[in-house]
Every structure is written in structure tokens, then in C-alpha cells.
């Protein structure tokens, strides 16, 4: 079946430009996560949605970063006035139930997309 | 911050077992240990998880020490396609749903 898809796969932006990154989660998945992965580092959490509600945005590095999931399916991560330090791979993940991990004795994993590599020049 | 410590890199010969250690000395009683791996240019992929008993699935085995302060992921017959970064994660139970990745272990399987 179809997995999590992200577009574009690669994005080059000039410093100061705005970018929008799209995530299509697995159909019917309740939870959606965004992560940022700098070169040579593990992914770092940005934000979490349960359906259309953004329940955790503690990882967003600045107010230039904004995420939305208006209808509880597709999500967009927007970065305004991009800077060189925003260069990274942006990963999206989805899960069929609220959150992920073990809940009520049942395990729900996070399914990751291939990521969008953003390069800010 | 990540609650786990892993070696930066490891090598393994193709066909041999790969044993990847992880220390999680501050794990609490209801926290699970999860393993994900990330093959180059792909998103992370779930491998296995456990609480206190040893676990096995079609991908790997997970051995957790009795005091739960460390665990080992075992790939019984490593192949070249197992070359990846392996992340050991202890789930943050502080009300957040996020996964906290460290830097992981870069496993290279050599022919």
C-alpha cells in the first residue's frame, strides 16, 4: 500500500525566500509528526498533530516555522524568510492512532516519509 | 535530550551477526525501548520494541538486561542492505508523543 509521501523531494531556496513542504500521510492516520534532520545528526522533533489539532509545537525553532493540517490529512510545513541554518532534511511521519508507541497494550509505530532535503543558499 | 547512549559506529561482516548495544540507565519502569533504523536517503524505519522481556521478529532480536539499563539489538545474519544508522529510543513519557532520536550507531556491513 501507499506509504507516507513528501514533496518536493529536493528544494533549493535563496536566503530570505519562503518555502512550503508538503506531507501526505497514510490514509486514515490520525497522528502526524514533523522532524528536522541536520547533516550527520538524528531527526529532531518539530511538531505533532492529532487530526487537525496541533497538540505539540515545542520543537519549532522559531516563529518563522509554521505547520498546519487543516482537514486532518495533508500537512504543510512552511518556513518564512529562510536562513542557511534551516538547511536540513525535513521528515514527516504518521501513525494510525493518537500518538505512537504502546497504548492499551497495542503498539503503533511511526511510519516515515522519505523526507524533503532543503538547501538554503 | 536523548536518554540513550550508543557507539558512534560499528562494522560487521556479511552473514555474521551484528550486535548493537544501547545504554539507557535512566529508563523508568513503564518506558519501552524502541529501535528504528535509517538507510541512506530514506526515512527511519521501525525495527522492534520491548519493555523487559526479550523480543524477536522477522527483522531482529532485542535483548534487554534484567535491570533494564541496557539492551542489544541483534541482526542474526547481516546483509549489505542492513548498512544503516540504528537508533535506540526510550519513549518520552512526559506527555509528549514525540520520538527523541540520538545520533545512533552507523552500522557498516562489509562483503
Coordinates of C-alpha atoms in Angstrom, one line a residue:
Chain A
X1 CA 0.0 0.0 0.0
X2 CA 1.0 3.7 -0.3
X3 CA 3.3 5.0 2.4
X4 CA 3.9 8.5 3.6
X5 CA 4.9 10.7 0.7
X6 CA 6.5 14.1 0.8
X7 CA 7.0 16.8 -1.8
X8 CA 9.2 18.2 -3.2
X9 CA 12.0 15.7 -2.5
X10 CA 14.5 18.4 -3.0
X11 CA 14.2 22.2 -2.6
X12 CA 16.8 24.9 -3.1
X13 CA 15.8 28.3 -1.8
X14 CA 17.7 31.6 -1.7
X15 CA 18.1 33.1 1.8
X16 CA 15.0 35.1 2.6
X17 CA 12.6 33.2 0.5
X18 CA 9.6 31.4 1.9
X19 CA 9.2 27.7 1.3
X20 CA 6.3 25.2 1.8
X21 CA 6.9 21.5 2.3
X22 CA 4.0 19.0 1.8
X23 CA 3.3 15.7 3.6
X24 CA 0.7 13.2 2.5
X25 CA 0.3 10.7 5.4
X26 CA -1.0 7.2 5.1
X27 CA -4.8 7.4 4.5
X28 CA -6.7 7.4 7.8
X29 CA -3.8 8.0 10.0
X30 CA -4.7 10.2 13.0
X31 CA -1.3 11.4 14.1
X32 CA 1.2 13.3 12.0
X33 CA 4.7 14.4 13.0
X34 CA 7.4 16.7 11.5
X35 CA 11.1 16.2 12.3
X36 CA 14.1 18.1 11.2
X37 CA 17.4 16.3 10.5
X38 CA 20.6 18.2 10.1
X39 CA 23.5 16.6 8.3
X40 CA 25.1 13.8 10.4
X41 CA 22.5 14.2 13.2
X42 CA 19.5 12.2 14.2
X43 CA 16.0 13.5 13.5
X44 CA 14.7 16.2 15.9
X45 CA 11.1 16.7 16.7
X46 CA 9.3 19.8 15.4
X47 CA 5.6 19.4 15.8
X48 CA 2.7 16.9 16.3
X49 CA -0.8 16.9 15.0
X50 CA -3.7 14.7 16.1
X51 CA -6.2 15.0 13.3
X52 CA -6.3 18.8 12.6
X53 CA -5.3 19.8 16.1
X54 CA -1.7 20.8 16.6
X55 CA -1.1 19.4 20.1
X56 CA 2.7 20.0 20.4
X57 CA 4.8 22.6 18.6
X58 CA 7.5 22.7 21.2
X59 CA 10.2 21.8 18.7
X60 CA 9.6 24.6 16.2
X61 CA 12.9 26.6 16.3
X62 CA 11.4 30.0 15.7
X63 CA 8.3 31.8 14.7
X64 CA 9.4 31.6 11.1
X65 CA 8.3 28.0 11.2
X66 CA 4.6 27.2 10.8
X67 CA 2.8 24.0 10.3
X68 CA -0.9 23.2 9.5
X69 CA -3.1 20.3 8.8
X70 CA -6.5 21.9 8.2
X71 CA -8.5 18.9 7.2
X72 CA -6.7 16.3 9.3
X73 CA -4.9 14.7 6.4
X74 CA -2.3 16.5 4.3
X75 CA 0.0 18.7 6.2
X76 CA 2.2 21.6 5.2
X77 CA 5.3 22.9 6.9
X78 CA 6.0 26.5 6.0
X79 CA 9.3 28.3 6.6
X80 CA 9.4 32.0 6.2
X81 CA 12.4 34.1 5.3
X82 CA 14.7 31.0 5.1
X83 CA 18.2 31.2 6.5
X84 CA 21.2 29.0 5.9
X85 CA 20.8 27.2 9.2
X86 CA 17.4 25.9 8.0
X87 CA 19.2 23.7 5.5
X88 CA 18.3 20.1 6.6
X89 CA 16.1 17.2 5.7
X90 CA 12.5 17.6 6.8
X91 CA 10.8 14.3 7.7
X92 CA 7.2 13.6 8.1
X93 CA 5.7 10.6 9.9
X94 CA 2.2 9.3 10.6
X95 CA 0.7 6.9 13.0
X96 CA -2.8 5.2 12.9
X97 CA -3.8 6.2 16.4
X98 CA -3.2 9.2 18.7
X99 CA 0.5 9.4 19.4
X100 CA 2.6 6.4 18.8
X101 CA 4.3 3.7 20.8
X102 CA 2.4 1.3 23.1
X103 CA -1.1 2.3 24.2
X104 CA -3.5 -0.1 25.9
X105 CA -1.2 -2.9 25.2
X106 CA -1.2 -2.3 21.5
X107 CA 1.8 -0.9 19.6
X108 CA 1.5 1.8 17.0
X109 CA 4.6 2.7 15.1
X110 CA 5.5 5.9 13.3
X111 CA 5.7 5.5 9.5
X112 CA 8.2 7.9 8.0
X113 CA 8.3 9.5 4.6
X114 CA 11.5 9.9 2.5
X115 CA 11.9 13.5 3.6
X116 CA 12.5 16.8 1.8
X117 CA 16.0 18.0 1.5
X118 CA 16.1 21.8 1.8
X119 CA 19.2 23.7 0.9
X120 CA 19.3 27.4 1.6
X121 CA 21.9 29.3 -0.4
Chain B
X1 CA 17.5 15.2 25.2
X2 CA 18.0 11.5 24.2
X3 CA 18.0 9.1 27.1
X4 CA 20.3 6.6 25.4
X5 CA 24.0 6.1 24.6
X6 CA 25.2 4.2 21.6
X7 CA 28.5 3.7 19.9
X8 CA 29.1 6.0 17.0
X9 CA 29.9 3.3 14.5
X10 CA 30.3 -0.5 14.1
X11 CA 31.4 -2.8 11.4
X12 CA 30.1 -6.3 10.7
X13 CA 31.0 -9.0 8.1
X14 CA 28.2 -10.0 5.7
X15 CA 26.4 -13.2 7.0
X16 CA 27.6 -12.7 10.6
X17 CA 25.5 -11.5 13.5
X18 CA 25.5 -7.8 14.2
X19 CA 25.1 -6.9 17.9
X20 CA 24.3 -3.2 18.5
X21 CA 24.4 -2.1 22.2
X22 CA 22.5 0.7 23.8
X23 CA 22.7 2.1 27.3
X24 CA 19.6 3.6 28.9
X25 CA 20.5 3.7 32.6
X26 CA 17.8 6.3 33.5
X27 CA 14.9 4.3 32.0
X28 CA 11.8 4.3 34.1
X29 CA 9.6 1.3 34.9
X30 CA 6.9 1.9 32.3
X31 CA 9.1 3.1 29.4
X32 CA 9.7 1.0 26.4
X33 CA 12.8 0.7 24.3
X34 CA 12.3 1.2 20.6
X35 CA 14.7 0.6 17.7
X36 CA 14.5 2.3 14.4
X37 CA 17.0 2.3 11.5
X38 CA 17.6 4.8 8.7
X39 CA 19.1 3.7 5.4
X40 CA 20.8 6.4 3.5
X41 CA 18.4 8.9 1.9
X42 CA 15.4 7.3 3.4
X43 CA 13.2 8.0 6.4
X44 CA 13.6 6.0 9.6
X45 CA 12.0 2.5 9.7
X46 CA 10.7 0.8 12.8
X47 CA 12.5 -2.5 13.7
X48 CA 11.4 -3.7 17.2
X49 CA 10.5 -2.7 20.7
X50 CA 10.5 -4.2 24.1
X51 CA 9.7 -3.5 27.8
X52 CA 11.6 -6.1 29.8
X53 CA 11.3 -9.4 28.0
X54 CA 13.5 -10.4 25.1
X55 CA 11.7 -9.9 21.8
X56 CA 12.1 -11.4 18.3
X57 CA 10.5 -10.6 15.0
X58 CA 11.3 -11.2 11.3
X59 CA 13.9 -8.4 11.3
X60 CA 15.8 -8.7 14.6
X61 CA 16.0 -9.8 18.2
X62 CA 16.1 -7.4 21.2
X63 CA 17.8 -8.5 24.4
X64 CA 17.1 -6.3 27.4
X65 CA 19.1 -6.8 30.6
X66 CA 17.3 -7.7 33.8
X67 CA 17.9 -4.3 35.3
X68 CA 16.7 -2.7 32.0
X69 CA 19.6 -0.3 32.0
X70 CA 20.9 -1.6 28.6
X71 CA 19.8 -3.6 25.6
X72 CA 21.3 -5.1 22.5
X73 CA 19.8 -5.3 19.0
X74 CA 20.8 -8.4 17.2
X75 CA 20.7 -8.8 13.4
X76 CA 21.3 -12.6 13.2
X77 CA 22.7 -12.7 9.6
X78 CA 23.6 -9.2 8.5
X79 CA 23.4 -8.4 4.8
X80 CA 24.8 -5.5 2.8
X81 CA 21.3 -4.0 2.9
X82 CA 21.4 -3.7 6.6
X83 CA 24.0 -1.0 6.4
X84 CA 22.3 2.0 8.1
X85 CA 22.2 4.2 11.1
X86 CA 20.4 2.4 14.0
X87 CA 18.6 4.4 16.7
X88 CA 17.8 3.2 20.1
X89 CA 15.0 5.3 21.6
X90 CA 13.4 5.4 25.0
X91 CA 10.0 6.8 24.7
X92 CA 9.5 10.1 26.4
X93 CA 6.6 9.6 28.8
X94 CA 6.3 13.2 29.8
X95 CA 3.0 13.7 28.0
X96 CA 4.6 14.2 24.6
X97 CA 4.1 11.8 21.7
X98 CA 7.5 12.5 20.0
X99 CA 10.4 10.2 19.5
X100 CA 13.7 11.5 20.7
X101 CA 16.5 10.3 18.5
X102 CA 20.1 10.5 19.5
X103 CA 22.9 10.2 16.9
X104 CA 22.6 6.4 16.6
X105 CA 25.1 3.8 15.5
X106 CA 26.3 3.8 11.9
X107 CA 26.5 0.0 11.1
X108 CA 28.5 -0.9 8.0
X109 CA 28.1 -4.4 6.7
X110 CA 31.2 -5.4 4.7
X111 CA 31.3 -8.1 2.0

